[in-house]
Coordinates of C-alpha atoms and ligand atoms in Angstrom, one line a residue:
M501 CA 12.4 59.1 0.5
L502 CA 11.4 55.4 0.8
R503 CA 9.5 54.0 -2.0
P504 CA 6.2 52.4 -0.8
S505 CA 7.3 48.9 -1.8
M506 CA 10.5 49.4 0.2
A507 CA 8.6 50.7 3.2
R508 CA 6.3 47.6 2.9
R509 CA 9.3 45.3 2.9
I510 CA 10.8 46.9 5.9
Y511 CA 7.4 46.7 7.6
L512 CA 7.2 43.0 6.7
F513 CA 10.7 42.4 7.9
L514 CA 9.9 44.0 11.3
L515 CA 6.7 42.0 11.5
V516 CA 8.6 38.8 10.9
C517 CA 11.2 39.7 13.4
F518 CA 8.5 40.5 15.9
C519 CA 6.7 37.2 15.2
A520 CA 9.8 35.2 15.5
S521 CA 10.8 36.6 18.8
H522 CA 7.2 36.4 20.0
A523 CA 7.1 32.8 18.8
L524 CA 10.2 31.8 20.7
A525 CA 8.6 33.0 24.0
A526 CA 5.3 31.0 23.6
D527 CA 4.5 27.4 24.2
T528 CA 0.9 27.9 25.1
L529 CA -2.4 29.0 23.4
Y530 CA -5.0 30.4 25.7
Q531 CA -8.7 30.5 25.1
G532 CA -9.3 33.2 22.4
D533 CA -5.8 32.8 20.9
S534 CA -5.0 31.6 17.4
L535 CA -2.0 30.7 15.4
N536 CA -1.5 31.3 11.7
S537 CA 1.2 30.6 9.2
T538 CA 3.3 33.5 10.4
N539 CA 3.7 32.3 14.0
T540 CA 4.6 29.2 15.9
L541 CA 4.6 27.6 19.4
V542 CA 8.0 26.4 20.7
S543 CA 8.3 24.0 23.7
K544 CA 10.0 25.4 26.8
N545 CA 13.1 23.3 26.2
G546 CA 13.3 24.8 22.6
L547 CA 13.4 21.4 20.9
F548 CA 9.9 21.2 19.4
T549 CA 8.0 23.6 17.2
L550 CA 4.3 23.6 16.3
G551 CA 3.3 25.6 13.2
F552 CA 2.3 25.5 9.6
T553 CA 4.7 24.1 7.0
W554 CA 5.0 23.2 3.4
L555 CA 6.3 19.8 2.5
G556 CA 8.7 18.9 -0.3
S557 CA 6.3 18.3 -3.2
A558 CA 6.9 20.8 -5.9
E559 CA 3.5 19.9 -7.3
S560 CA 1.5 21.5 -4.5
N561 CA 1.3 24.7 -2.4
A562 CA -0.5 22.7 0.3
S563 CA 0.4 23.6 3.9
Y564 CA 0.1 21.4 7.0
L565 CA -0.1 22.1 10.7
G566 CA 2.6 20.0 12.2
I567 CA 5.1 19.5 15.1
W568 CA 8.7 19.2 14.2
Y569 CA 12.0 18.5 16.1
N570 CA 15.2 20.5 16.0
N571 CA 13.9 23.2 13.5
D572 CA 13.7 20.6 10.7
T573 CA 10.4 21.3 8.9
S574 CA 10.8 18.9 6.1
H575 CA 9.3 15.9 7.9
P576 CA 7.2 16.9 10.9
F577 CA 6.8 14.0 13.3
W578 CA 3.1 14.9 13.8
L579 CA 0.6 16.3 11.3
A580 CA -2.8 17.6 12.2
N581 CA -4.3 17.5 8.7
R582 CA -2.4 14.9 6.6
D583 CA -5.6 13.9 5.0
K584 CA -6.8 17.5 4.5
P585 CA -4.0 19.8 3.4
V586 CA -4.7 23.5 3.5
P587 CA -4.6 24.5 -0.2
D588 CA -2.8 27.8 0.5
N589 CA -1.3 29.6 3.5
S590 CA -4.6 30.6 5.1
G591 CA -4.6 28.0 7.8
V592 CA -5.4 29.1 11.4
L593 CA -5.3 27.0 14.6
A594 CA -7.9 28.5 16.9
L595 CA -8.8 28.0 20.5
D596 CA -12.0 30.0 20.5
G597 CA -13.9 31.7 23.3
S598 CA -16.6 29.0 23.5
G599 CA -14.0 26.3 24.1
N600 CA -13.4 24.7 20.7
M601 CA -10.1 23.9 19.2
K602 CA -10.1 23.7 15.5
L603 CA -8.1 24.2 12.3
T604 CA -9.8 26.5 9.8
Y605 CA -8.8 28.1 6.5
S606 CA -10.2 30.7 4.1
G607 CA -12.7 28.1 2.9
G608 CA -14.1 27.1 6.3
D609 CA -13.4 24.5 9.0
L610 CA -10.9 21.8 8.2
V611 CA -10.4 19.8 11.5
D612 CA -12.3 19.9 14.8
F613 CA -9.9 18.7 17.5
Y614 CA -12.1 19.4 20.5
S615 CA -15.5 20.9 21.2
S616 CA -16.3 21.8 24.8
P617 CA -19.6 20.6 26.1
S618 CA -19.6 23.4 28.7
S619 CA -19.2 27.2 28.4
T620 CA -17.4 27.7 31.7
T621 CA -14.1 26.3 30.5
N622 CA -10.7 28.0 30.6
L623 CA -8.7 26.0 28.1
T624 CA -5.0 26.0 27.5
A625 CA -3.1 24.1 24.8
V626 CA 0.5 23.6 25.6
L627 CA 3.3 22.2 23.4
E628 CA 5.1 20.2 26.1
D629 CA 8.8 19.4 26.4
S630 CA 8.1 15.8 25.2
G631 CA 6.7 17.1 21.8
N632 CA 3.1 16.4 22.9
F633 CA 0.5 19.1 22.2
A634 CA -2.0 18.9 25.0
L635 CA -5.3 20.6 25.6
K636 CA -6.4 21.0 29.3
D637 CA -9.0 22.9 31.2
T638 CA -7.7 24.9 34.1
N639 CA -11.2 25.3 35.4
S640 CA -11.8 21.6 35.9
G641 CA -11.1 21.9 39.7
G642 CA -7.7 20.5 40.0
Q643 CA -8.5 17.7 37.6
L644 CA -5.8 18.3 35.0
D645 CA -6.6 15.4 32.6
Y646 CA -6.0 15.9 29.0
L647 CA -9.1 16.8 27.0
W648 CA -7.2 16.1 23.8
R649 CA -3.5 15.4 23.0
S650 CA -1.5 15.0 19.8
F651 CA 0.2 11.9 21.2
D652 CA -3.2 10.1 20.9
Y653 CA -3.3 10.7 17.2
P654 CA 0.1 9.5 15.9
T655 CA 1.0 10.0 12.3
D656 CA 4.2 8.1 11.2
T657 CA 6.4 8.7 14.2
F658 CA 6.8 7.0 17.6
L659 CA 8.2 9.2 20.4
P660 CA 9.1 8.5 24.0
G661 CA 5.8 8.9 26.0
M662 CA 3.6 8.0 23.0
K663 CA 1.7 4.7 22.9
L664 CA 1.1 2.0 20.3
G665 CA -1.8 -0.4 21.0
I666 CA -5.4 -0.3 21.9
N667 CA -7.3 2.0 24.3
H668 CA -10.2 -0.2 25.4
A669 CA -11.8 2.7 27.2
S670 CA -12.2 4.8 24.1
G671 CA -12.0 2.0 21.5
Q672 CA -9.2 3.9 19.8
T673 CA -6.2 2.2 18.2
W674 CA -2.8 3.8 18.4
S675 CA -0.7 3.0 15.3
L676 CA 1.5 4.6 12.8
M677 CA 1.0 4.9 9.0
S678 CA 3.8 5.8 6.7
W679 CA 3.7 8.6 4.2
L680 CA 3.1 7.7 0.5
S681 CA 6.5 8.9 -0.6
D682 CA 9.3 11.1 0.9
V683 CA 7.2 14.2 0.1
V684 CA 3.6 13.1 0.2
P685 CA 2.2 12.6 3.8
T686 CA -1.3 11.5 2.7
P687 CA -2.6 8.8 5.1
A688 CA -2.6 6.2 2.3
G689 CA 0.9 5.1 2.8
P690 CA 1.7 1.4 2.3
F691 CA 3.1 0.6 5.8
T692 CA 1.7 0.5 9.3
L693 CA 3.4 -0.1 12.6
E694 CA 1.1 -1.8 15.2
W695 CA 1.4 -3.3 18.6
D696 CA 0.2 -6.9 18.8
P697 CA -0.7 -7.3 22.5
N698 CA -1.2 -11.1 22.2
G699 CA 2.2 -11.8 20.7
K700 CA 3.7 -8.9 22.6
E701 CA 5.4 -7.7 19.5
L702 CA 5.6 -4.8 17.1
V703 CA 4.3 -5.6 13.6
I704 CA 4.9 -3.8 10.3
K705 CA 2.1 -4.5 7.8
R706 CA 2.3 -3.7 4.1
R707 CA -1.2 -3.0 2.8
D708 CA -2.6 -5.1 5.7
V709 CA -0.3 -8.1 5.1
I710 CA 2.3 -8.8 7.7
Y711 CA 5.7 -7.7 6.4
W712 CA 8.0 -7.8 9.5
T713 CA 7.7 -8.6 13.2
S714 CA 9.9 -7.5 16.0
G715 CA 9.5 -10.8 17.7
P716 CA 8.3 -10.9 21.4
L717 CA 9.4 -8.3 23.9
T718 CA 12.1 -10.3 25.7
S719 CA 12.9 -7.9 28.5
N720 CA 12.2 -4.2 29.2
T721 CA 15.1 -3.3 27.0
S722 CA 14.8 -5.5 23.9
F723 CA 12.7 -7.4 21.4
E724 CA 13.9 -10.6 19.7
N725 CA 14.7 -8.6 16.5
I726 CA 15.4 -5.2 17.9
F727 CA 18.8 -4.7 19.4
Q728 CA 19.4 -1.3 20.8
N729 CA 23.0 -2.2 21.3
T730 CA 24.7 1.0 20.4
G731 CA 25.0 1.5 24.1
L732 CA 25.0 5.3 23.6
L733 CA 21.5 5.6 25.1
D734 CA 19.4 3.4 27.4
Y735 CA 16.1 2.3 26.0
S736 CA 13.3 1.0 28.1
F737 CA 10.1 -0.6 26.8
I738 CA 7.0 -0.4 29.0
N739 CA 4.1 -2.8 28.1
V740 CA 0.8 -2.2 29.7
S741 CA -1.9 -4.8 29.7
N742 CA -5.1 -4.1 31.7
A743 CA -8.8 -3.5 31.4
D744 CA -8.2 0.1 30.1
E745 CA -5.6 -0.6 27.5
D746 CA -3.0 -2.9 25.8
S747 CA 0.0 -0.8 24.9
I748 CA 3.7 -0.4 24.5
M749 CA 5.7 2.8 25.0
F750 CA 9.4 3.5 25.4
T751 CA 11.7 5.9 27.2
V752 CA 15.3 6.8 26.5
S753 CA 17.9 8.1 29.0
A754 CA 21.5 9.0 29.0
N755 CA 24.1 6.5 30.4
Q756 CA 27.8 6.8 31.1
F757 CA 28.6 6.2 27.4
T758 CA 26.3 9.0 26.1
P759 CA 28.4 11.7 24.4
Q760 CA 28.0 15.2 25.7
D761 CA 26.4 16.4 22.4
Q762 CA 24.1 13.4 22.0
R763 CA 20.4 14.3 22.7
N764 CA 18.7 12.2 25.3
F765 CA 15.9 11.6 22.7
S766 CA 14.8 9.2 20.0
M767 CA 12.0 9.0 17.5
W768 CA 11.0 6.1 15.3
Q769 CA 9.6 6.9 11.9
M770 CA 7.7 4.4 9.9
K771 CA 9.2 5.3 6.5
Y772 CA 7.4 4.9 3.2
D773 CA 10.0 2.3 2.1
G774 CA 9.1 0.0 5.1
N775 CA 12.0 0.8 7.3
I776 CA 11.6 2.0 10.9
L777 CA 14.2 4.7 11.1
D778 CA 15.3 6.2 14.4
N779 CA 15.9 9.7 13.0
V780 CA 18.0 10.7 16.0
T781 CA 20.3 7.7 16.4
S782 CA 20.1 6.6 12.7
L783 CA 19.3 3.0 13.6
T784 CA 16.9 1.2 11.3
Y785 CA 14.7 -1.9 11.8
G786 CA 12.7 -4.1 9.5
G787 CA 11.8 -2.7 6.1
T788 CA 14.4 -2.8 3.4
S789 CA 16.1 -5.8 5.0
C790 CA 13.0 -7.7 3.8
K791 CA 13.8 -8.5 0.1
G792 CA 11.1 -10.9 -0.8
N793 CA 12.7 -14.3 -0.3
N794 CA 14.1 -14.0 3.2
A795 CA 12.5 -14.8 6.5
D796 CA 15.3 -13.8 8.8
A797 CA 15.5 -11.0 11.3
G798 CA 11.8 -10.7 11.5
C799 CA 11.1 -10.5 7.7
E800 CA 8.1 -12.3 6.2
K801 CA 8.7 -14.1 3.0
W802 CA 6.5 -12.6 0.2
S803 CA 4.0 -14.8 -1.5
E804 CA 5.4 -15.4 -5.0
P805 CA 4.1 -16.3 -8.4
S806 CA 5.5 -19.6 -9.7
C807 CA 8.1 -17.8 -11.8
R808 CA 9.8 -16.4 -8.7
S809 CA 12.0 -18.6 -6.6
S810 CA 13.9 -18.4 -3.3
R811 CA 16.9 -17.1 -5.3
N812 CA 15.0 -14.0 -6.3
S813 CA 15.1 -10.9 -4.2
F814 CA 14.9 -7.1 -4.6
E815 CA 18.1 -5.1 -4.4
L816 CA 18.6 -1.4 -4.8
R817 CA 21.3 -1.0 -7.5
R818 CA 22.8 1.7 -9.7
G819 CA 23.0 1.0 -13.4
Y820 CA 21.3 0.9 -16.8
F821 CA 18.6 -1.1 -18.6
V822 CA 19.1 -2.0 -22.2
N823 CA 17.3 0.9 -23.8
T824 CA 15.9 -1.2 -26.7
V825 CA 13.4 -2.9 -24.4
P826 CA 10.4 -0.7 -23.8
T827 CA 9.5 0.4 -20.3
K828 CA 6.0 0.6 -18.9
S829 CA 4.6 3.5 -16.8
D830 CA 1.7 3.6 -14.4
D831 CA 1.2 7.2 -13.3
N832 CA -1.5 6.3 -10.7
S833 CA -0.5 8.7 -7.9
S834 CA -1.7 6.3 -5.2
L835 CA 1.2 4.0 -5.9
S836 CA 4.2 4.1 -3.6
I837 CA 7.5 2.4 -4.4
S838 CA 6.6 -0.7 -2.4
D839 CA 3.4 -1.1 -4.5
C840 CA 5.5 -0.8 -7.6
K841 CA 7.8 -3.5 -6.2
D842 CA 4.8 -5.7 -5.5
I843 CA 3.4 -5.3 -9.0
C844 CA 6.9 -6.0 -10.5
W845 CA 7.4 -9.1 -8.3
N846 CA 4.1 -10.5 -9.6
D847 CA 4.9 -9.7 -13.2
C848 CA 7.1 -12.5 -14.4
S849 CA 8.8 -10.5 -17.1
C850 CA 9.5 -7.4 -14.9
S851 CA 13.1 -7.0 -13.9
G852 CA 13.3 -3.6 -12.2
V853 CA 11.3 -0.6 -11.0
T854 CA 11.5 3.0 -9.9
T855 CA 9.3 5.9 -9.1
I856 CA 11.9 8.5 -9.9
G857 CA 11.0 10.8 -12.7
N858 CA 7.2 10.0 -12.9
N859 CA 6.2 13.2 -11.1
G860 CA 7.5 15.6 -8.4
N861 CA 5.7 13.5 -5.8
N862 CA 7.8 10.4 -6.3
T863 CA 4.7 8.3 -6.8
G864 CA 3.6 6.1 -9.6
C865 CA 5.8 3.4 -11.2
T866 CA 8.1 2.8 -14.1
F867 CA 8.7 -0.8 -14.9
F868 CA 11.7 -2.2 -16.7
Y869 CA 11.9 -5.5 -18.6
G870 CA 15.4 -5.8 -20.2
N871 CA 18.7 -6.8 -18.9
F872 CA 20.3 -4.7 -16.2
T873 CA 23.9 -3.6 -16.4
P874 CA 25.3 -2.5 -13.0
D875 CA 27.2 0.8 -12.9
L876 CA 30.0 0.6 -10.4
S877 CA 31.1 4.2 -10.8
G878 CA 28.0 5.3 -8.7
S879 CA 26.7 7.9 -11.1
A880 CA 23.8 6.1 -12.6
I881 CA 20.2 6.1 -11.3
Q882 CA 19.2 3.6 -8.6
Y883 CA 16.6 1.0 -9.4
Y884 CA 15.0 -1.7 -7.4
I885 CA 16.0 -4.8 -9.4
I886 CA 15.1 -8.4 -9.0
V887 CA 18.2 -10.4 -8.8
G888 CA 18.7 -14.1 -9.3
Q889 CA 18.2 -16.1 -12.5
V890 CA 14.6 -16.5 -13.5
T891 CA 13.0 -18.9 -15.9
S892 CA 9.4 -18.6 -16.6
G893 CA 7.3 -21.4 -18.0
K894 CA 5.3 -19.2 -20.3
K895 CA 7.2 -16.0 -20.7
K896 CA 10.7 -15.5 -22.1
W897 CA 13.5 -16.1 -19.6
L898 CA 15.5 -13.3 -18.3
L899 CA 18.8 -13.1 -16.7
I900 CA 19.8 -10.5 -14.3
I901 CA 23.5 -10.5 -13.5
L902 CA 24.6 -9.3 -10.1
A903 CA 27.8 -7.4 -10.3
P904 CA 30.0 -9.7 -8.3
V905 CA 28.4 -12.9 -9.3
G906 CA 28.4 -11.7 -12.9
F907 CA 32.1 -10.8 -12.7
V908 CA 33.0 -14.2 -11.2
S909 CA 31.0 -16.1 -13.8
M910 CA 32.4 -14.0 -16.7
M911 CA 35.9 -14.8 -15.4
G912 CA 35.0 -18.4 -15.2
L913 CA 33.5 -18.4 -18.7
A914 CA 36.6 -16.6 -20.1
G915 CA 38.8 -19.2 -18.3
L916 CA 36.8 -22.0 -19.7
L917 CA 36.9 -20.6 -23.3
W918 CA 40.7 -20.1 -22.9
Y919 CA 41.1 -23.6 -21.7
L920 CA 39.0 -25.1 -24.5
R921 CA 40.9 -23.0 -27.1
R922 CA 44.2 -24.1 -25.7
R923 CA 43.1 -27.7 -25.8
R924 CA 41.9 -27.4 -29.3
L925 CA 45.2 -25.7 -30.3
R926 CA 47.2 -28.4 -28.6
A927 CA 45.0 -31.1 -30.2
S928 CA 45.5 -29.6 -33.6
R929 CA 49.2 -29.4 -33.0
L930 CA 49.2 -33.0 -31.9
V931 CA 47.4 -33.8 -35.1
E932 CA 50.0 -31.8 -37.0
F933 CA 52.8 -33.8 -35.3
R934 CA 51.1 -37.0 -36.2
D935 CA 50.8 -36.0 -39.7
Ligands
NAG1236 C1 -1.4 36.2 11.5 O1 -1.9 36.7 12.7 C2 -1.3 38.0 13.1 C3 -1.8 38.4 14.4 O2 -1.6 37.4 15.3 C4 -1.8 39.0 12.0 O3 -1.2 40.2 12.3 C5 -1.3 38.5 10.6 O4 -1.8 39.4 9.6 C6 -1.8 37.1 10.4 N1 -1.2 36.6 9.1 C7 -2.0 36.0 8.2 C8 -1.2 35.5 7.0 O5 -3.1 35.8 8.3
NAG1237 C1 1.5 27.8 -6.1 O1 1.4 29.1 -5.8 C2 2.0 29.9 -6.8 C3 2.0 31.4 -6.4 O2 0.8 31.7 -5.8 C4 1.2 29.7 -8.1 O3 1.8 30.4 -9.2 C5 1.3 28.2 -8.5 O4 0.4 28.0 -9.6 C6 0.7 27.4 -7.3 N1 0.9 26.0 -7.7 C7 -0.1 25.1 -7.5 C8 0.3 23.7 -7.9 O5 -1.2 25.4 -7.1
NAG1238 C1 15.9 26.8 16.2 O1 16.2 28.0 15.5 C2 16.2 29.1 16.4 C3 16.3 30.4 15.6 O2 17.2 30.3 14.6 C4 17.4 28.9 17.4 O3 17.4 30.0 18.3 C5 17.2 27.6 18.2 O4 18.3 27.4 19.0 C6 17.0 26.5 17.2 N1 16.6 25.3 18.0 C7 17.2 24.1 17.9 C8 16.7 23.0 18.7 O5 18.2 23.9 17.1
NAG1239 C1 16.0 13.0 10.0 O1 15.0 13.6 9.2 C2 15.5 14.8 8.5 C3 14.3 15.3 7.7 O2 13.2 15.6 8.6 C4 16.6 14.4 7.6 O3 17.1 15.6 7.0 C5 17.7 13.8 8.4 O4 18.7 13.3 7.6 C6 17.1 12.6 9.2 N1 18.2 11.9 10.0 C7 18.5 10.7 9.8 C8 19.5 10.2 10.8 O5 18.0 10.0 9.0
NAG1240 C1 -7.5 31.0 32.8 O1 -6.3 30.3 33.2 C2 -5.2 31.2 33.2 C3 -4.0 30.3 33.7 O2 -3.9 29.1 33.0 C4 -5.4 32.3 34.1 O3 -4.2 33.2 34.0 C5 -6.6 33.1 33.7 O4 -6.9 34.1 34.6 C6 -7.8 32.2 33.6 N1 -8.9 32.9 33.1 C7 -10.2 32.8 33.6 C8 -11.2 33.6 32.9 O5 -10.4 32.0 34.5
NAG1241 C1 14.0 -3.4 33.7 O1 14.1 -4.7 34.3 C2 15.1 -4.9 35.2 C3 15.2 -6.3 35.6 O2 14.4 -7.2 34.9 C4 14.9 -4.0 36.4 O3 15.9 -4.0 37.3 C5 14.7 -2.5 35.9 O4 14.4 -1.7 37.0 C6 13.7 -2.4 34.8 N1 13.7 -1.1 34.3 C7 12.6 -0.4 34.2 C8 12.7 1.0 33.6 O5 11.5 -0.8 34.5
NAG1242 C1 4.4 -7.1 29.8 O1 3.4 -6.7 30.8 C2 2.8 -7.8 31.5 C3 1.7 -7.2 32.4 O2 1.3 -5.9 32.1 C4 3.9 -8.4 32.3 O3 3.4 -9.5 33.0 C5 5.0 -8.9 31.4 O4 6.1 -9.4 32.2 C6 5.5 -7.7 30.6 N1 6.5 -8.3 29.7 C7 7.7 -7.8 29.5 C8 8.6 -8.5 28.6 O5 8.1 -6.8 30.2
NAG1243 C1 16.4 13.2 29.5 O1 15.2 13.8 29.1 C2 14.2 13.8 30.0 C3 13.0 14.4 29.4 O2 13.3 15.4 28.5 C4 14.7 14.7 31.2 O3 13.7 14.7 32.2 C5 16.0 14.0 31.7 O4 16.5 14.9 32.8 C6 17.0 13.9 30.7 N1 18.2 13.2 31.2 C7 19.4 13.5 30.9 C8 20.4 12.7 31.5 O5 19.7 14.4 30.2
NAG1244 C1 -4.7 3.4 -8.4 O1 -4.1 2.5 -7.4 C2 -4.9 2.2 -6.3 C3 -4.2 1.3 -5.4 O2 -3.6 0.3 -6.0 C4 -6.2 1.6 -6.9 O3 -7.1 1.3 -5.8 C5 -6.9 2.5 -7.8 O4 -8.0 1.9 -8.4 C6 -5.9 2.9 -8.9 N1 -6.6 4.0 -9.7 C7 -6.6 3.9 -11.0 C8 -7.2 5.1 -11.7 O5 -6.1 3.0 -11.7
NAG1245 C1 1.2 15.4 -5.5 O1 0.8 15.5 -4.2 C2 -0.1 16.6 -3.9 C3 -0.3 16.7 -2.4 O2 -0.5 15.4 -1.8 C4 -1.4 16.4 -4.7 O3 -2.2 17.4 -4.5 C5 -1.0 16.3 -6.2 O4 -2.2 15.9 -6.9 C6 0.0 15.2 -6.4 N1 0.4 15.2 -7.8 C7 0.5 14.1 -8.5 C8 0.9 14.2 -9.9 O5 0.4 13.0 -8.0

């Protein structure tokens, strides 16, 4: 005889199987339907999934309604409730009988996506083959305009068909905002990606200060600082400038160099470290190429306190800090690694920084002040360190030795000492001879 717990497990197993197979069939919610954490919508082409997911933070059971690509739930390219996580798994996306689409949970309503002004609607919400989740009214007499669509509310990812810019008709701005860390999607991330319709360029801002610019759109295939020259996919940028909107979007298509297994797709994520990463082609722009002192390739030079010079820049290095010099921690969970770098940059005695080890969210900062010893074996922790020799008027000087530069100068110093010693020896021998 089956024990009750065993029977329950088998029942759950069958239920999950049923849901999974059910989910694979459906890309549409009809009026009266709802979706909870046990089911999903999958686009017709099978590439996109809409459902509830948990993100990496070990510190939280929060779940999010998101859309992800290629079955990878760890970083959905769209999130419905990044500012209002569901505290548990009770989230429900409902398209109710009176024509409202909303996200609810055991504690009440969380997000209202759309409220129908009329009761004679026949709403459908479809996860389209582009990754767009679109709400339409089939009763609107042939007029199949979107009532609401996820592409109008981007989170941190730019997909073909999505727009960045300004919708003059609705007054809405389309822009991206990075997550706070690799596991925290809170809309308080340090970086935004915006379209500047006057300069016809893409702009990354860090906490509202310009950090990187793409340079003007030079043709329908490239910006001054964006070269899509892998040749494996054709990119095409479309800028629209009229009374209704000022916007940019892009498309990708296969060409004769596109490998068979390469997807005809691309998505640009504004990462929490300031990079734009094309998660499909692995190309990156902006971000970590901006190290503080450089103004090339679109980077803006950072404003600097007098103790920093054009020789100082941030580098990500493995190694150790002298453990006799105390570190300082700031466990403010609103701080992202780029905020930590900014604080360190403006603190003349700070020589390096990391968020690792503060908490499971990879937020907050630990600052280091001593000398840094690079580790070439690759096993030590990575830190953002400020390289370049620094002398501060008020505070003690500090010297951070770059591995290659350090090696060369050590060799030089050794050579000089050897030369001086030989000269002294020779001199003393000469003295002996003369004696
Ligand atoms: C999800 O909805 C299905 C019906 O669609 C229901 O059987 C199931 O109990 C629900 N699961 C949760 C966790 O609410
Ligand atoms: C997450 O859920 C588990 C199981 O329900 C619970 O033991 C744990 O305390 C929860 N963690 C947080 C951070 O709420
Ligand atoms: C996602 O997973 C399902 C079930 O494992 C599989 O059938 C489907 O092909 C996968 N989709 C993609 C795009 O890899
Ligand atoms: C794309 O993102 C997923 C996480 O969502 C990650 O596992 C994968 O490595 C990323 N791909 C690239 C090229 O960065
Ligand atoms: C609503 O539209 C669907 C097709 O989208 C149709 O099958 C259904 O009959 C319609 N329902 C009503 C009440 O009009
Ligand atoms: C891009 O511009 C070239 C010439 O400037 C034109 O031939 C081509 O059709 C354009 N492509 C698109 C997608 O607009
Ligand atoms: C951008 O759009 C405007 C009008 O919408 C057009 O005149 C201009 O040539 C476009 N620029 C590029 C580089 O495609
Ligand atoms: C590329 O993708 C688009 C949209 O998914 C599709 O219409 C087109 O046929 C695809 N092209 C190729 C060459 O696969
Ligand atoms: C945490 O950091 C944020 C951003 O810098 C700041 O606005 C806030 O006041 C800080 N909170 C505390 C408790 O220091
Ligand atoms: C980690 O992130 C979660 C979700 O954003 C938040 O609820 C929690 O308070 C954070 N914990 C810390 C220590 O910052």
